[in-house]
PDB file of C-alpha atoms in Angstrom:
ATOM      1  CA  MET Y   1       2.630   4.962 -27.476  1.00 50.00           C
ATOM      2  CA  THR Y   2       1.279   2.668 -30.176  1.00 44.00           C
ATOM      3  CA  HIS Y   3       0.761  -1.055 -29.728  1.00 48.00           C
ATOM      4  CA  ASN Y   4       3.361  -1.663 -32.459  1.00 52.00           C
ATOM      5  CA  SER Y   5       6.141   0.084 -30.578  1.00 80.00           C
ATOM      6  CA  THR Y   6       8.896  -2.006 -29.042  1.00 93.00           C
ATOM      7  CA  HIS Y   7       9.903   0.714 -26.566  1.00 95.00           C
ATOM      8  CA  MET Y   8       8.011   2.790 -24.038  1.00 96.00           C
ATOM      9  CA  LYS Y   9       8.370   5.657 -21.594  1.00 97.00           C
ATOM     10  CA  ALA Y  10       9.220   4.751 -17.996  1.00 98.00           C
ATOM     11  CA  VAL Y  11      10.644   6.339 -14.860  1.00 98.00           C
ATOM     12  CA  THR Y  12      13.758   4.450 -13.816  1.00 98.00           C
ATOM     13  CA  ILE Y  13      16.118   4.253 -10.851  1.00 98.00           C
ATOM     14  CA  PRO Y  14      19.563   4.260 -12.534  1.00 97.00           C
ATOM     15  CA  ALA Y  15      21.414   4.623  -9.208  1.00 97.00           C
ATOM     16  CA  PHE Y  16      20.417   4.632  -5.544  1.00 97.00           C
ATOM     17  CA  GLY Y  17      20.035   8.030  -3.920  1.00 97.00           C
ATOM     18  CA  SER Y  18      17.724  10.999  -3.424  1.00 97.00           C
ATOM     19  CA  ALA Y  19      14.577  11.673  -5.457  1.00 97.00           C
ATOM     20  CA  ASP Y  20      16.732  13.510  -7.995  1.00 97.00           C
ATOM     21  CA  VAL Y  21      18.177  10.227  -9.303  1.00 97.00           C
ATOM     22  CA  LEU Y  22      14.841   9.279 -10.914  1.00 98.00           C
ATOM     23  CA  ARG Y  23      15.025   9.481 -14.704  1.00 97.00           C
ATOM     24  CA  LEU Y  24      12.454   9.381 -17.489  1.00 97.00           C
ATOM     25  CA  ALA Y  25      13.784   6.903 -20.036  1.00 96.00           C
ATOM     26  CA  GLU Y  26      12.913   4.735 -23.032  1.00 96.00           C
ATOM     27  CA  VAL Y  27      12.880   1.046 -22.114  1.00 96.00           C
ATOM     28  CA  LYS Y  28      11.785  -2.143 -23.830  1.00 96.00           C
ATOM     29  CA  VAL Y  29       8.094  -3.032 -23.669  1.00 97.00           C
ATOM     30  CA  PRO Y  30       7.661  -6.160 -21.496  1.00 97.00           C
ATOM     31  CA  GLU Y  31       5.770  -9.206 -22.781  1.00 97.00           C
ATOM     32  CA  PRO Y  32       3.600 -11.414 -20.552  1.00 98.00           C
ATOM     33  CA  GLY Y  33       4.783 -14.925 -19.772  1.00 97.00           C
ATOM     34  CA  PRO Y  34       2.670 -17.911 -18.707  1.00 98.00           C
ATOM     35  CA  GLY Y  35       0.017 -16.877 -16.186  1.00 98.00           C
ATOM     36  CA  GLN Y  36       0.739 -13.185 -16.675  1.00 98.00           C
ATOM     37  CA  VAL Y  37      -0.968 -10.190 -18.265  1.00 98.00           C
ATOM     38  CA  ALA Y  38       0.416  -7.016 -19.811  1.00 98.00           C
ATOM     39  CA  ILE Y  39      -1.396  -3.802 -18.868  1.00 98.00           C
ATOM     40  CA  ASP Y  40      -1.463  -0.437 -20.631  1.00 98.00           C
ATOM     41  CA  VAL Y  41      -1.026   1.754 -17.559  1.00 98.00           C
ATOM     42  CA  ALA Y  42      -3.385   4.687 -16.960  1.00 98.00           C
ATOM     43  CA  TYR Y  43      -2.239   5.560 -13.444  1.00 98.00           C
ATOM     44  CA  ALA Y  44       0.463   4.243 -11.105  1.00 98.00           C
ATOM     45  CA  GLY Y  45       0.292   4.620  -7.339  1.00 97.00           C
ATOM     46  CA  ALA Y  46       3.170   6.394  -5.586  1.00 96.00           C
ATOM     47  CA  ASN Y  47       4.195   4.724  -2.327  1.00 93.00           C
ATOM     48  CA  PHE Y  48       6.807   4.735   0.431  1.00 89.00           C
ATOM     49  CA  ALA Y  49       7.859   1.289  -0.799  1.00 92.00           C
ATOM     50  CA  GLU Y  50       9.167   2.862  -4.011  1.00 95.00           C
ATOM     51  CA  VAL Y  51      11.120   5.384  -1.957  1.00 94.00           C
ATOM     52  CA  LEU Y  52      12.831   2.448  -0.228  1.00 92.00           C
ATOM     53  CA  TYR Y  53      13.686   0.920  -3.619  1.00 95.00           C
ATOM     54  CA  ARG Y  54      15.180   4.227  -4.735  1.00 97.00           C
ATOM     55  CA  GLN Y  55      17.187   4.619  -1.538  1.00 95.00           C
ATOM     56  CA  GLY Y  56      18.657   1.135  -1.897  1.00 94.00           C
ATOM     57  CA  VAL Y  57      17.020  -0.117   1.316  1.00 91.00           C
ATOM     58  CA  VAL Y  58      15.461  -2.864  -0.798  1.00 88.00           C
ATOM     59  CA  ASP Y  59      18.017  -4.565  -3.014  1.00 88.00           C
ATOM     60  CA  VAL Y  60      16.791  -4.317  -6.623  1.00 92.00           C
ATOM     61  CA  PRO Y  61      18.757  -4.688  -9.876  1.00 94.00           C
ATOM     62  CA  LEU Y  62      19.639  -1.368 -11.526  1.00 96.00           C
ATOM     63  CA  PRO Y  63      18.379   0.250 -13.612  1.00 96.00           C
ATOM     64  CA  PHE Y  64      15.007  -0.526 -12.043  1.00 97.00           C
ATOM     65  CA  VAL Y  65      11.492   0.626 -12.928  1.00 98.00           C
ATOM     66  CA  PRO Y  66       9.597   1.066  -9.622  1.00 98.00           C
ATOM     67  CA  GLY Y  67       5.839   0.960  -9.217  1.00 98.00           C
ATOM     68  CA  ILE Y  68       3.927  -1.523  -7.072  1.00 98.00           C
ATOM     69  CA  GLU Y  69       0.345  -0.838  -8.234  1.00 98.00           C
ATOM     70  CA  VAL Y  70      -1.466   0.408 -11.322  1.00 98.00           C
ATOM     71  CA  SER Y  71      -4.770   0.845 -13.059  1.00 98.00           C
ATOM     72  CA  GLY Y  72      -5.284   0.589 -16.794  1.00 98.00           C
ATOM     73  CA  ARG Y  73      -6.493  -1.769 -19.498  1.00 98.00           C
ATOM     74  CA  ILE Y  74      -5.280  -5.243 -20.346  1.00 98.00           C
ATOM     75  CA  ARG Y  75      -2.994  -5.116 -23.364  1.00 98.00           C
ATOM     76  CA  ALA Y  76      -2.152  -8.806 -23.794  1.00 98.00           C
ATOM     77  CA  LEU Y  77      -2.707 -12.161 -22.096  1.00 98.00           C
ATOM     78  CA  GLY Y  78       0.070 -14.648 -21.462  1.00 98.00           C
ATOM     79  CA  PRO Y  79      -0.353 -18.391 -22.060  1.00 98.00           C
ATOM     80  CA  GLY Y  80      -2.844 -20.080 -19.747  1.00 97.00           C
ATOM     81  CA  VAL Y  81      -4.652 -16.943 -18.588  1.00 97.00           C
ATOM     82  CA  GLU Y  82      -8.423 -17.296 -18.405  1.00 96.00           C
ATOM     83  CA  GLY Y  83     -11.246 -15.088 -17.156  1.00 96.00           C
ATOM     84  CA  LEU Y  84      -9.663 -11.845 -18.368  1.00 98.00           C
ATOM     85  CA  ARG Y  85      -9.768 -10.149 -21.777  1.00 97.00           C
ATOM     86  CA  VAL Y  86      -7.781  -7.649 -23.820  1.00 98.00           C
ATOM     87  CA  GLY Y  87      -9.094  -4.117 -23.328  1.00 97.00           C
ATOM     88  CA  GLN Y  88     -10.601  -4.897 -19.928  1.00 98.00           C
ATOM     89  CA  PRO Y  89     -10.236  -2.120 -17.298  1.00 98.00           C
ATOM     90  CA  VAL Y  90      -8.366  -3.396 -14.243  1.00 98.00           C
ATOM     91  CA  ALA Y  91      -6.559  -2.505 -11.056  1.00 98.00           C
ATOM     92  CA  ALA Y  92      -3.459  -4.570 -10.367  1.00 98.00           C
ATOM     93  CA  LEU Y  93      -0.678  -5.236  -7.900  1.00 98.00           C
ATOM     94  CA  THR Y  94       2.713  -5.032  -9.612  1.00 98.00           C
ATOM     95  CA  ILE Y  95       4.591  -5.283  -6.328  1.00 97.00           C
ATOM     96  CA  VAL Y  96       6.336  -8.620  -6.893  1.00 96.00           C
ATOM     97  CA  ASP Y  97       8.574  -7.396  -9.739  1.00 95.00           C
ATOM     98  CA  GLY Y  98       7.784  -3.654  -9.852  1.00 96.00           C
ATOM     99  CA  GLY Y  99       7.509  -1.836 -13.170  1.00 98.00           C
ATOM    100  CA  GLY Y 100       4.393   0.280 -12.597  1.00 98.00           C
ATOM    101  CA  TYR Y 101       5.996   3.659 -13.414  1.00 98.00           C
ATOM    102  CA  ALA Y 102       5.769   2.856 -17.126  1.00 98.00           C
ATOM    103  CA  GLU Y 103       3.395   2.836 -20.060  1.00 98.00           C
ATOM    104  CA  VAL Y 104       3.178  -0.976 -19.959  1.00 98.00           C
ATOM    105  CA  VAL Y 105       3.635  -3.354 -17.040  1.00 98.00           C
ATOM    106  CA  VAL Y 106       3.464  -7.126 -16.655  1.00 98.00           C
ATOM    107  CA  THR Y 107       2.122  -8.901 -13.584  1.00 98.00           C
ATOM    108  CA  SER Y 108       0.535 -12.167 -12.484  1.00 98.00           C
ATOM    109  CA  ALA Y 109      -3.065 -12.569 -13.612  1.00 98.00           C
ATOM    110  CA  GLN Y 110      -3.857 -13.589 -10.025  1.00 98.00           C
ATOM    111  CA  LEU Y 111      -2.958 -10.067  -8.855  1.00 98.00           C
ATOM    112  CA  VAL Y 112      -5.475  -8.359 -11.154  1.00 98.00           C
ATOM    113  CA  ALA Y 113      -8.950  -7.076 -10.233  1.00 98.00           C
ATOM    114  CA  PRO Y 114     -11.393  -6.417 -13.095  1.00 98.00           C
ATOM    115  CA  LEU Y 115     -13.224  -3.088 -12.874  1.00 98.00           C
ATOM    116  CA  ASP Y 116     -16.147  -4.080 -15.093  1.00 94.00           C
ATOM    117  CA  GLY Y 117     -19.450  -3.167 -13.497  1.00 90.00           C
ATOM    118  CA  HIS Y 118     -17.804  -1.045 -10.810  1.00 93.00           C
ATOM    119  CA  ASP Y 119     -18.476   2.673 -10.628  1.00 91.00           C
ATOM    120  CA  LEU Y 120     -14.820   3.497 -10.107  1.00 95.00           C
ATOM    121  CA  SER Y 121     -12.513   5.807 -12.057  1.00 96.00           C
ATOM    122  CA  LEU Y 122      -9.111   4.556 -13.181  1.00 97.00           C
ATOM    123  CA  GLU Y 123      -7.540   7.344 -11.105  1.00 97.00           C
ATOM    124  CA  THR Y 124      -9.179   6.103  -7.921  1.00 96.00           C
ATOM    125  CA  ALA Y 125      -8.613   2.446  -8.821  1.00 97.00           C
ATOM    126  CA  ALA Y 126      -4.839   3.011  -8.961  1.00 97.00           C
ATOM    127  CA  ALA Y 127      -4.884   4.037  -5.289  1.00 95.00           C
ATOM    128  CA  LEU Y 128      -6.400   0.760  -4.061  1.00 96.00           C
ATOM    129  CA  PRO Y 129      -4.136  -2.238  -4.840  1.00 97.00           C
ATOM    130  CA  SER Y 130      -1.400  -1.542  -2.295  1.00 96.00           C
ATOM    131  CA  ASN Y 131      -2.955   0.301   0.640  1.00 94.00           C
ATOM    132  CA  SER Y 132      -6.525  -0.983   0.636  1.00 96.00           C
ATOM    133  CA  THR Y 133      -5.464  -4.575  -0.025  1.00 97.00           C
ATOM    134  CA  THR Y 134      -2.895  -4.295   2.771  1.00 97.00           C
ATOM    135  CA  ALA Y 135      -5.517  -2.964   5.177  1.00 97.00           C
ATOM    136  CA  PHE Y 136      -7.768  -5.994   4.712  1.00 97.00           C
ATOM    137  CA  LEU Y 137      -4.896  -8.483   4.842  1.00 98.00           C
ATOM    138  CA  VAL Y 138      -3.252  -6.977   7.940  1.00 98.00           C
ATOM    139  CA  LEU Y 139      -6.440  -6.838   9.987  1.00 98.00           C
ATOM    140  CA  ASP Y 140      -8.149 -10.003   8.773  1.00 97.00           C
ATOM    141  CA  ARG Y 141      -5.352 -12.412   7.824  1.00 96.00           C
ATOM    142  CA  VAL Y 142      -2.552 -11.312  10.181  1.00 97.00           C
ATOM    143  CA  ALA Y 143      -4.196  -9.726  13.241  1.00 98.00           C
ATOM    144  CA  ARG Y 144      -7.313 -11.939  12.910  1.00 98.00           C
ATOM    145  CA  ILE Y 145      -9.596  -9.175  14.133  1.00 98.00           C
ATOM    146  CA  GLU Y 146     -12.688 -10.138  16.134  1.00 98.00           C
ATOM    147  CA  PRO Y 147     -15.905  -8.091  16.360  1.00 97.00           C
ATOM    148  CA  GLY Y 148     -15.733  -5.363  18.991  1.00 98.00           C
ATOM    149  CA  GLU Y 149     -11.944  -5.286  19.300  1.00 98.00           C
ATOM    150  CA  ARG Y 150     -10.017  -2.067  19.868  1.00 98.00           C
ATOM    151  CA  VAL Y 151      -7.604  -1.005  17.117  1.00 98.00           C
ATOM    152  CA  LEU Y 152      -4.787   1.571  17.128  1.00 98.00           C
ATOM    153  CA  VAL Y 153      -3.183   2.642  13.842  1.00 97.00           C
ATOM    154  CA  HIS Y 154      -0.027   4.737  13.636  1.00 95.00           C
ATOM    155  CA  ALA Y 155       0.321   7.206  10.719  1.00 92.00           C
ATOM    156  CA  ALA Y 156      -3.456   7.375  10.338  1.00 92.00           C
ATOM    157  CA  ALA Y 157      -3.430  10.170   7.735  1.00 88.00           C
ATOM    158  CA  GLY Y 158      -1.132   8.419   5.271  1.00 84.00           C
ATOM    159  CA  GLY Y 159      -2.043   6.226   2.331  1.00 84.00           C
ATOM    160  CA  VAL Y 160      -2.316   2.914   4.160  1.00 90.00           C
ATOM    161  CA  GLY Y 161      -3.366   4.528   7.440  1.00 92.00           C
ATOM    162  CA  SER Y 162      -6.366   6.121   5.753  1.00 91.00           C
ATOM    163  CA  GLN Y 163      -7.497   2.663   4.646  1.00 94.00           C
ATOM    164  CA  LEU Y 164      -6.786   0.778   7.879  1.00 96.00           C
ATOM    165  CA  GLY Y 165      -9.267   2.826   9.886  1.00 96.00           C
ATOM    166  CA  GLN Y 166     -12.029   2.174   7.378  1.00 95.00           C
ATOM    167  CA  ALA Y 167     -11.183  -1.523   7.009  1.00 96.00           C
ATOM    168  CA  ALA Y 168     -11.264  -1.904  10.797  1.00 97.00           C
ATOM    169  CA  ARG Y 169     -14.767  -0.444  10.790  1.00 95.00           C
ATOM    170  CA  LEU Y 170     -15.913  -2.783   8.008  1.00 96.00           C
ATOM    171  CA  LEU Y 171     -14.473  -5.766   9.876  1.00 97.00           C
ATOM    172  CA  GLY Y 172     -16.381  -4.970  13.060  1.00 96.00           C
ATOM    173  CA  ALA Y 173     -13.901  -3.126  15.282  1.00 97.00           C
ATOM    174  CA  GLY Y 174     -15.421  -1.585  18.405  1.00 97.00           C
ATOM    175  CA  ARG Y 175     -13.031   1.355  18.840  1.00 97.00           C
ATOM    176  CA  VAL Y 176     -10.633   2.682  16.201  1.00 97.00           C
ATOM    177  CA  VAL Y 177      -7.953   5.220  17.158  1.00 97.00           C
ATOM    178  CA  GLY Y 178      -5.339   6.749  14.866  1.00 96.00           C
ATOM    179  CA  THR Y 179      -2.119   8.584  15.617  1.00 95.00           C
ATOM    180  CA  VAL Y 180      -0.474  11.295  13.521  1.00 93.00           C
ATOM    181  CA  GLY Y 181       2.801  13.175  13.718  1.00 89.00           C
ATOM    182  CA  SER Y 182       1.439  16.737  13.511  1.00 90.00           C
ATOM    183  CA  ALA Y 183      -1.699  18.632  14.554  1.00 92.00           C
ATOM    184  CA  ALA Y 184      -2.382  19.570  10.917  1.00 90.00           C
ATOM    185  CA  LYS Y 185      -3.097  15.906  10.148  1.00 90.00           C
ATOM    186  CA  ILE Y 186      -5.678  15.314  12.878  1.00 93.00           C
ATOM    187  CA  GLU Y 187      -8.728  16.568  10.975  1.00 91.00           C
ATOM    188  CA  PRO Y 188      -7.816  14.908   7.627  1.00 88.00           C
ATOM    189  CA  ALA Y 189      -7.337  11.579   9.434  1.00 89.00           C
ATOM    190  CA  LYS Y 190     -10.702  11.823  11.202  1.00 90.00           C
ATOM    191  CA  ALA Y 191     -12.444  11.526   7.832  1.00 87.00           C
ATOM    192  CA  PHE Y 192     -11.183   7.948   7.409  1.00 90.00           C
ATOM    193  CA  GLY Y 193     -13.151   5.946   9.971  1.00 84.00           C
ATOM    194  CA  TYR Y 194     -11.376   6.868  13.217  1.00 95.00           C
ATOM    195  CA  ASP Y 195     -13.247   7.485  16.467  1.00 94.00           C
ATOM    196  CA  GLU Y 196     -10.306   9.523  17.712  1.00 95.00           C
ATOM    197  CA  VAL Y 197      -7.073  10.853  16.234  1.00 96.00           C
ATOM    198  CA  ILE Y 198      -4.276  11.874  18.593  1.00 95.00           C
ATOM    199  CA  LEU Y 199      -0.694  13.040  18.307  1.00 94.00           C
ATOM    200  CA  ARG Y 200       1.743  10.146  18.351  1.00 91.00           C
ATOM    201  CA  ASP Y 201       3.733  11.584  21.275  1.00 88.00           C
ATOM    202  CA  GLN Y 202       0.598  11.992  23.416  1.00 90.00           C
ATOM    203  CA  LEU Y 203      -0.501   8.374  23.771  1.00 88.00           C
ATOM    204  CA  ALA Y 204      -0.569   8.392  27.568  1.00 85.00           C
ATOM    205  CA  GLY Y 205      -4.119   7.715  28.692  1.00 86.00           C
ATOM    206  CA  ALA Y 206      -5.219   6.339  25.320  1.00 90.00           C
ATOM    207  CA  GLY Y 207      -6.234   3.057  26.918  1.00 93.00           C
ATOM    208  CA  GLU Y 208      -5.565  -0.540  25.921  1.00 96.00           C
ATOM    209  CA  PHE Y 209      -5.833  -2.011  22.436  1.00 98.00           C
ATOM    210  CA  ASP Y 210      -6.295  -5.490  21.060  1.00 98.00           C
ATOM    211  CA  ILE Y 211      -4.555  -4.647  17.775  1.00 98.00           C
ATOM    212  CA  VAL Y 212      -1.858  -2.070  17.028  1.00 98.00           C
ATOM    213  CA  VAL Y 213      -0.667  -1.544  13.452  1.00 97.00           C
ATOM    214  CA  ASP Y 214       2.693   0.213  13.170  1.00 95.00           C
ATOM    215  CA  MET Y 215       4.457   1.421  10.046  1.00 91.00           C
ATOM    216  CA  VAL Y 216       6.400   4.168  11.880  1.00 88.00           C
ATOM    217  CA  GLY Y 217       8.873   2.352  14.136  1.00 87.00           C
ATOM    218  CA  GLY Y 218      11.030   3.755  16.916  1.00 88.00           C
ATOM    219  CA  PRO Y 219       9.200   5.140  19.980  1.00 89.00           C
ATOM    220  CA  ALA Y 220       5.819   4.529  18.301  1.00 89.00           C
ATOM    221  CA  ARG Y 221       6.581   0.805  18.121  1.00 91.00           C
ATOM    222  CA  ARG Y 222       7.536   0.614  21.784  1.00 91.00           C
ATOM    223  CA  ALA Y 223       4.445   2.609  22.760  1.00 91.00           C
ATOM    224  CA  GLY Y 224       2.230   0.342  20.680  1.00 92.00           C
ATOM    225  CA  LEU Y 225       3.594  -2.758  22.348  1.00 93.00           C
ATOM    226  CA  ASP Y 226       3.081  -1.224  25.800  1.00 94.00           C
ATOM    227  CA  LEU Y 227      -0.549  -0.359  24.985  1.00 96.00           C
ATOM    228  CA  LEU Y 228      -1.487  -3.898  23.999  1.00 97.00           C
ATOM    229  CA  ALA Y 229      -4.051  -5.628  26.192  1.00 97.00           C
ATOM    230  CA  PRO Y 230      -3.463  -9.278  27.162  1.00 97.00           C
ATOM    231  CA  MET Y 231      -3.718 -11.388  23.986  1.00 97.00           C
ATOM    232  CA  GLY Y 232      -3.099  -8.207  21.997  1.00 97.00           C
ATOM    233  CA  ARG Y 233      -1.344  -8.254  18.608  1.00 98.00           C
ATOM    234  CA  LEU Y 234       1.182  -5.755  17.265  1.00 97.00           C
ATOM    235  CA  VAL Y 235       1.564  -5.876  13.477  1.00 97.00           C
ATOM    236  CA  VAL Y 236       4.797  -4.355  12.176  1.00 95.00           C
ATOM    237  CA  MET Y 237       4.696  -3.241   8.541  1.00 92.00           C
ATOM    238  CA  GLY Y 238       7.206  -0.453   8.078  1.00 82.00           C
ATOM    239  CA  ASN Y 239       9.762   1.882   9.622  1.00 79.00           C
ATOM    240  CA  ALA Y 240       8.916   5.284   8.164  1.00 76.00           C
ATOM    241  CA  SER Y 241      10.751   7.063  10.995  1.00 76.00           C
ATOM    242  CA  GLY Y 242      14.039   5.468   9.960  1.00 78.00           C
ATOM    243  CA  ALA Y 243      14.674   4.679  13.636  1.00 76.00           C
ATOM    244  CA  GLU Y 244      16.955   1.924  14.858  1.00 83.00           C
ATOM    245  CA  ASP Y 245      15.331  -1.492  15.008  1.00 85.00           C
ATOM    246  CA  LEU Y 246      13.448  -2.194  18.213  1.00 80.00           C
ATOM    247  CA  GLY Y 247      14.414  -5.383  20.007  1.00 84.00           C
ATOM    248  CA  VAL Y 248      11.475  -7.203  21.591  1.00 84.00           C
ATOM    249  CA  SER Y 249      12.110  -9.714  24.345  1.00 86.00           C
ATOM    250  CA  ALA Y 250      10.535 -13.114  23.780  1.00 91.00           C
ATOM    251  CA  ASN Y 251      10.224 -13.405  27.551  1.00 91.00           C
ATOM    252  CA  GLU Y 252       8.217 -10.172  27.613  1.00 91.00           C
ATOM    253  CA  LEU Y 253       5.787 -11.625  25.069  1.00 91.00           C
ATOM    254  CA  TRP Y 254       5.555 -14.845  27.033  1.00 92.00           C
ATOM    255  CA  PHE Y 255       4.829 -13.175  30.358  1.00 95.00           C
ATOM    256  CA  THR Y 256       2.298 -10.655  28.989  1.00 93.00           C
ATOM    257  CA  ASN Y 257       0.417 -12.816  26.451  1.00 95.00           C
ATOM    258  CA  LYS Y 258       1.244 -10.501  23.565  1.00 96.00           C
ATOM    259  CA  THR Y 259       2.062 -11.242  19.935  1.00 96.00           C
ATOM    260  CA  VAL Y 260       4.237  -9.383  17.404  1.00 95.00           C
ATOM    261  CA  SER Y 261       3.765 -10.170  13.703  1.00 96.00           C
ATOM    262  CA  GLY Y 262       5.258  -8.753  10.540  1.00 96.00           C
ATOM    263  CA  PHE Y 263       3.560  -8.049   7.216  1.00 97.00           C
ATOM    264  CA  ASN Y 264       5.205  -7.276   3.874  1.00 95.00           C
ATOM    265  CA  LEU Y 265       2.863  -7.034   0.893  1.00 96.00           C
ATOM    266  CA  ALA Y 266       5.535  -7.900  -1.678  1.00 95.00           C
ATOM    267  CA  ALA Y 267       6.572 -11.093   0.083  1.00 96.00           C
ATOM    268  CA  PHE Y 268       2.948 -12.021   0.782  1.00 97.00           C
ATOM    269  CA  SER Y 269       1.900 -11.442  -2.840  1.00 97.00           C
ATOM    270  CA  ALA Y 270       4.780 -13.571  -4.110  1.00 97.00           C
ATOM    271  CA  ALA Y 271       3.997 -16.425  -1.715  1.00 98.00           C
ATOM    272  CA  PHE Y 272       0.194 -16.216  -1.724  1.00 98.00           C
ATOM    273  CA  PRO Y 273      -0.912 -14.524  -4.975  1.00 97.00           C
ATOM    274  CA  THR Y 274      -4.387 -16.043  -4.845  1.00 97.00           C
ATOM    275  CA  GLU Y 275      -5.038 -14.589  -1.385  1.00 97.00           C
ATOM    276  CA  ALA Y 276      -3.554 -11.211  -2.314  1.00 98.00           C
ATOM    277  CA  GLY Y 277      -5.727 -11.079  -5.417  1.00 98.00           C
ATOM    278  CA  LYS Y 278      -8.826 -11.963  -3.428  1.00 97.00           C
ATOM    279  CA  ALA Y 279      -8.109  -9.143  -0.962  1.00 97.00           C
ATOM    280  CA  LEU Y 280      -7.544  -6.730  -3.860  1.00 98.00           C
ATOM    281  CA  ARG Y 281     -10.909  -7.591  -5.385  1.00 97.00           C
ATOM    282  CA  ARG Y 282     -12.501  -7.159  -1.952  1.00 96.00           C
ATOM    283  CA  ALA Y 283     -10.970  -3.686  -1.692  1.00 96.00           C
ATOM    284  CA  VAL Y 284     -12.132  -2.697  -5.188  1.00 97.00           C
ATOM    285  CA  ALA Y 285     -15.687  -3.780  -4.373  1.00 96.00           C
ATOM    286  CA  ALA Y 286     -15.682  -1.876  -1.071  1.00 96.00           C
ATOM    287  CA  ALA Y 287     -14.466   1.319  -2.759  1.00 96.00           C
ATOM    288  CA  ALA Y 288     -16.924   1.014  -5.650  1.00 96.00           C
ATOM    289  CA  GLU Y 289     -19.807   0.534  -3.206  1.00 95.00           C
ATOM    290  CA  GLY Y 290     -18.790   3.610  -1.226  1.00 93.00           C
ATOM    291  CA  ARG Y 291     -17.846   1.616   1.874  1.00 94.00           C
ATOM    292  CA  MET Y 292     -14.186   2.592   1.592  1.00 93.00           C
ATOM    293  CA  ARG Y 293     -13.060   6.086   0.618  1.00 91.00           C
ATOM    294  CA  VAL Y 294      -9.694   7.098  -0.736  1.00 89.00           C
ATOM    295  CA  LYS Y 295      -8.451  10.657  -1.197  1.00 88.00           C
ATOM    296  CA  VAL Y 296      -6.458  10.802  -4.443  1.00 92.00           C
ATOM    297  CA  GLU Y 297      -4.223  13.448  -5.996  1.00 93.00           C
ATOM    298  CA  ALA Y 298      -2.718  12.867  -9.444  1.00 95.00           C
ATOM    299  CA  LEU Y 299       0.614  14.175 -10.704  1.00 96.00           C
ATOM    300  CA  PRO Y 300       2.126  13.620 -14.172  1.00 97.00           C
ATOM    301  CA  LEU Y 301       4.532  10.679 -14.463  1.00 97.00           C
ATOM    302  CA  GLU Y 302       7.263  13.220 -15.162  1.00 97.00           C
ATOM    303  CA  GLN Y 303       6.801  14.515 -11.594  1.00 97.00           C
ATOM    304  CA  ALA Y 304       7.615  11.193  -9.932  1.00 98.00           C
ATOM    305  CA  ALA Y 305      10.523  12.814  -8.089  1.00 98.00           C
ATOM    306  CA  GLU Y 306       8.174  15.427  -6.622  1.00 97.00           C
ATOM    307  CA  ALA Y 307       5.831  12.661  -5.474  1.00 96.00           C
ATOM    308  CA  HIS Y 308       8.752  10.933  -3.748  1.00 97.00           C
ATOM    309  CA  ARG Y 309       9.859  14.152  -2.055  1.00 95.00           C
ATOM    310  CA  ARG Y 310       6.361  14.734  -0.701  1.00 93.00           C
ATOM    311  CA  ILE Y 311       6.073  11.169   0.590  1.00 90.00           C
ATOM    312  CA  GLU Y 312       9.478  11.393   2.286  1.00 89.00           C
ATOM    313  CA  SER Y 313       8.629  14.729   3.923  1.00 86.00           C
ATOM    314  CA  GLY Y 314       5.573  13.179   5.587  1.00 77.00           C
ATOM    315  CA  SER Y 315       3.405  16.004   4.230  1.00 74.00           C
ATOM    316  CA  THR Y 316       0.974  13.837   2.280  1.00 74.00           C
ATOM    317  CA  THR Y 317      -2.531  12.949   3.379  1.00 73.00           C
ATOM    318  CA  GLY Y 318      -4.348  10.295   1.375  1.00 71.00           C
ATOM    319  CA  LYS Y 319      -2.799   8.996  -1.814  1.00 89.00           C
ATOM    320  CA  LEU Y 320      -0.633  10.265  -4.677  1.00 93.00           C
ATOM    321  CA  VAL Y 321      -0.906   8.636  -8.094  1.00 96.00           C
ATOM    322  CA  LEU Y 322       1.074   9.264 -11.271  1.00 98.00           C
ATOM    323  CA  ALA Y 323      -0.799   9.824 -14.524  1.00 97.00           C
ATOM    324  CA  VAL Y 324       0.826   7.656 -17.210  1.00 97.00           C
ATOM    325  CA  GLY Y 325      -1.842   7.184 -19.861  1.00 90.00           C
ATOM    326  CA  GLY Y 326      -4.587   8.912 -17.878  1.00 78.00           C
ATOM    327  CA  GLN Y 327      -5.373  12.589 -17.435  1.00 77.00           C
ATOM    328  CA  VAL Y 328      -4.192  14.869 -14.624  1.00 67.00           C
TER     329      VAL Y 328
END
């Protein structure tokens, strides 16, 4: 696509449904407004959040271009933007309004992390804005982790799970345990900072935890709450199992000195863009310095439906990204 073009290639959700509804289409190139930047996208992260958009779980206007995170180069600056420049390599959160599965995306300048001076490929950088940023925010801002605390993470082999174990280590956790849904995922998860990785249905005898992070729901959520030590915190940030919502008694929390919190990156980024951007830049620095590792696999943008099918099947370990202007 040339910079003079008024239209671009994008993957759209024209109707809610299975992965097969995704369509490659020509859409209008967005222009940055005040405080925003336009980015020529190299790679776009593929996430469970975009599956929820496609399924209609999250109410978005159709047709909708999904995509909550990207890497690329700044194409244009909106009015009032300072400290960034055209052509600059960046990683960015596009989660507030979506649009990452496209050749050009617009987002708040506060949700952009420059890559200058960082030894980080654009392919790897696209895998950081959502999961790695979330890991730091969940543990530091929401759970308020203290040195030496014990942390349990459900879905430890997934995109965000692979980052939570490492972030817990960087933030001083004393014991970090992950759970997975199948034996095949135990060894891949162990490479991401976990002292132990166990099957999710074999938690008996795992001990007590000060922090449990749950993006699975259902029985895993109940088990996580039961494993909390006094003054323990359960952070809820997903329901990948599709299970019925779990009711938690306020009296139970009162009598046991336990806390349940929720975290949604889209809502947080919209309400606190400065904090979200700061966490993103922290994640980029940690990855560039080798203190946080991410396993990345790239697929062409045209295979977005395949990426969604793999995410929904629970077969992925690490992170899938879509090559838009980058190379597969």
